[in-house]
């Protein structure tokens, strides 16, 4: 104002003063002043044209802001004409190009001309931030990220993003956001995170920058940081409410993805459901929810929560069917449905009939039934098992029914992915694993024809993997799968497939481990050891490699080393793996059997816990229940031991009814013998006798070579010996002395005059009370001392008999013999303790300090 008063003849000062009024939103006064200044501009030199163009542009800007109606701004006789006149006065005036670009973009709807105007403005001046933003947005819409980055970097280099020091004006953050988005699309997640962080330093409350930062963290694997960034974005939205809910849903969707990666499935499912309530037509959200439900179900299955897994799996299938009825052409939908179906082949809970009906409905309505007949000549699974609506034949839903559904769904995925080579190869790969799963399930089935039927699934699996390799030959996972499928059919092809997979990815621990198992199956211990060692070198935390090393040690007879390896594999296994738990418990029990000392009960806690997890994961596996019962017997927990052995016997009986195999019969007989022993320990003598007699009947005799019974003579002798002893002890406690003597005599003959059985027989004979019986008991013990190396038990009993008879000479002889045993190297610590107790008691008796034999403890 002062400059205008002092030098009114300078037009540039008047024009700037009018523009100051415009910046103060006094557009009418500014327009009047500029109109008065425009005719006064004379000359055609560069400075005059520059001032004239600037004045015309500012007149147009005032007119543009005075009447903001669509009609006024679209009029070509208003602000538009002034912008054109400004360019006629100075064709290199950038702001006019920016304003014309806005006119063409928003009112004339001429996108091509608008882009040219914005591009010209940016070329002339990097300070045209609005034009640069519009142009960058336009190129981003068409996916031209190179130009987006170029424009954003030019604005950043111009220095316009940050305000001058001391200024209260906010900086411009969109160029940094644009750079972050470019890096996101190029999968440069670290660079994108840096760009978004820089944008947030300028605009700390920018919702989109926080979302971009969260997405960058999520894509780079920094899930905790991603969750914090996305939660901050949501809180900013809730506080300011400047962002529409149509934009907020994406932040919530990304937060749900982060929680899914963190394993917080329940919270992720809740987030997805809230997003679906806001955006019910978002197909990607529905697919993400389905996949999260499946992930939650598999985690529950691994932890042994079968009902929870069945609930989530059923819900996932229902959502798949509902989504598929609307859009059945998406590959991920069919893959998710197949994963949900496969889940039910591992659970103990039966799937509801409605689940199979829903799957049938979707398969039937998706059309193109011949697509389900792929490889049906091999696996026998085709469109004929899809029941249509008019067929009311009831179908029993079994695990094999859901496996067949998995195969059909994967076949549908193969059909719809025919136009995408990568998706098609993955579809064939997934179908191959589904066929292989059917093979494994039927191969372990007790049905008589199951192994023969399963071979068709194995051949179909091999063909699927070969087809996947034909499409994408450089995928190491496909070669690994082919190696697994052909390991029994063609070992040479299997070895070639594993080696080819390692040629493509020589650090894949799964392939090294599979190759090790392959060599282990071929009895090549040297190559197996080399393969397992390479797997352990690449990933020391991979439990299955240590399991393979343990199996190799076990096959070579190194039981102690195998136990250490199984224990280590069990400790480092992050997910309970049934095979690891099984071999760890078995190896530990074998060690306990060979260890003659009394086991430390605390050492049985880990095997018991492993077996508990194994029981939760398996379908009431009879051998696992049997082994778990034996562990419970060791810790004197007889009630669960009885229940588990009852279950094991029922399972073995069912297997024998189906297959009539000698192995099932032997398992049944041994289970009955062990059940009888546990019932004896728990005080149920009648139940013990009954089950022991059943075990004797099932085990057969040596003379029945062609009849039923245990084929292995060692196993039969052990089973019968256990039954004889159980009946004898149960009869003894039931005061049935004659029957007890008979059973002990049979046990003595079966065991070859075992010392412990001789001692039991001697105690029963002495308890019977007759002089001849007691004399016979003493003679048995003396004969045993003369012929057997283990003399402690019979000597102890002889001492007890001498004490009860008052025979001091015999007591003296027993004491001397016990002292000789005590200093022997073959006597362990527990035996020495027993000798000391007996020696003290005998010494007290000999010195007449103890007068009653009932106070002696032997």
mmCIF file of C-alpha atoms in Angstrom, residues 69 102 193 214 247 270 316 328 330 337 357 464 480 502 510 512 515 527 536 568 613 706 717 737 740 751 755 797 811:
data_model
loop_
_atom_site.group_PDB
_atom_site.id
_atom_site.type_symbol
_atom_site.label_atom_id
_atom_site.label_comp_id
_atom_site.label_asym_id
_atom_site.label_seq_id
_atom_site.Cartn_x
_atom_site.Cartn_y
_atom_site.Cartn_z
ATOM 1 C CA UNK A 69 -21.195 -22.303 -10.203
ATOM 2 C CA UNK A 102 -8.239 -27.755 -14.281
ATOM 3 C CA UNK A 193 8.464 -46.967 4.303
ATOM 4 C CA UNK A 214 1.349 -49.762 7.508
ATOM 5 C CA UNK A 247 -11.544 -45.084 2.589
ATOM 6 C CA UNK A 270 -13.808 -59.912 13.585
ATOM 7 C CA UNK A 316 -15.349 -71.451 5.692
ATOM 8 C CA UNK A 328 -17.318 -69.021 -9.463
ATOM 9 C CA UNK A 330 -11.811 -67.069 -9.242
ATOM 10 C CA UNK A 337 -12.669 -74.434 -0.668
ATOM 11 C CA UNK A 357 -24.691 -80.955 0.310
ATOM 12 C CA UNK A 464 -0.537 -84.184 -11.992
ATOM 13 C CA UNK A 480 10.086 -82.154 -4.881
ATOM 14 C CA UNK A 502 18.005 -79.098 -5.319
ATOM 15 C CA UNK A 510 12.518 -79.890 2.973
ATOM 16 C CA UNK A 512 17.252 -82.290 1.504
ATOM 17 C CA UNK A 515 16.148 -86.973 -0.198
ATOM 18 C CA UNK A 527 23.996 -90.812 1.522
ATOM 19 C CA UNK A 536 20.580 -79.393 9.360
ATOM 20 C CA UNK A 568 16.084 -82.734 20.207
ATOM 21 C CA UNK A 613 -0.725 -84.123 22.031
ATOM 22 C CA UNK A 706 -2.295 -123.110 11.542
ATOM 23 C CA UNK A 717 5.873 -116.369 25.085
ATOM 24 C CA UNK A 737 -3.759 -120.712 46.371
ATOM 25 C CA UNK A 740 -2.111 -119.380 41.896
ATOM 26 C CA UNK A 751 10.183 -118.498 31.454
ATOM 27 C CA UNK A 755 14.517 -116.141 39.363
ATOM 28 C CA UNK A 797 13.605 -114.883 50.968
ATOM 29 C CA UNK A 811 20.526 -116.631 59.148
#
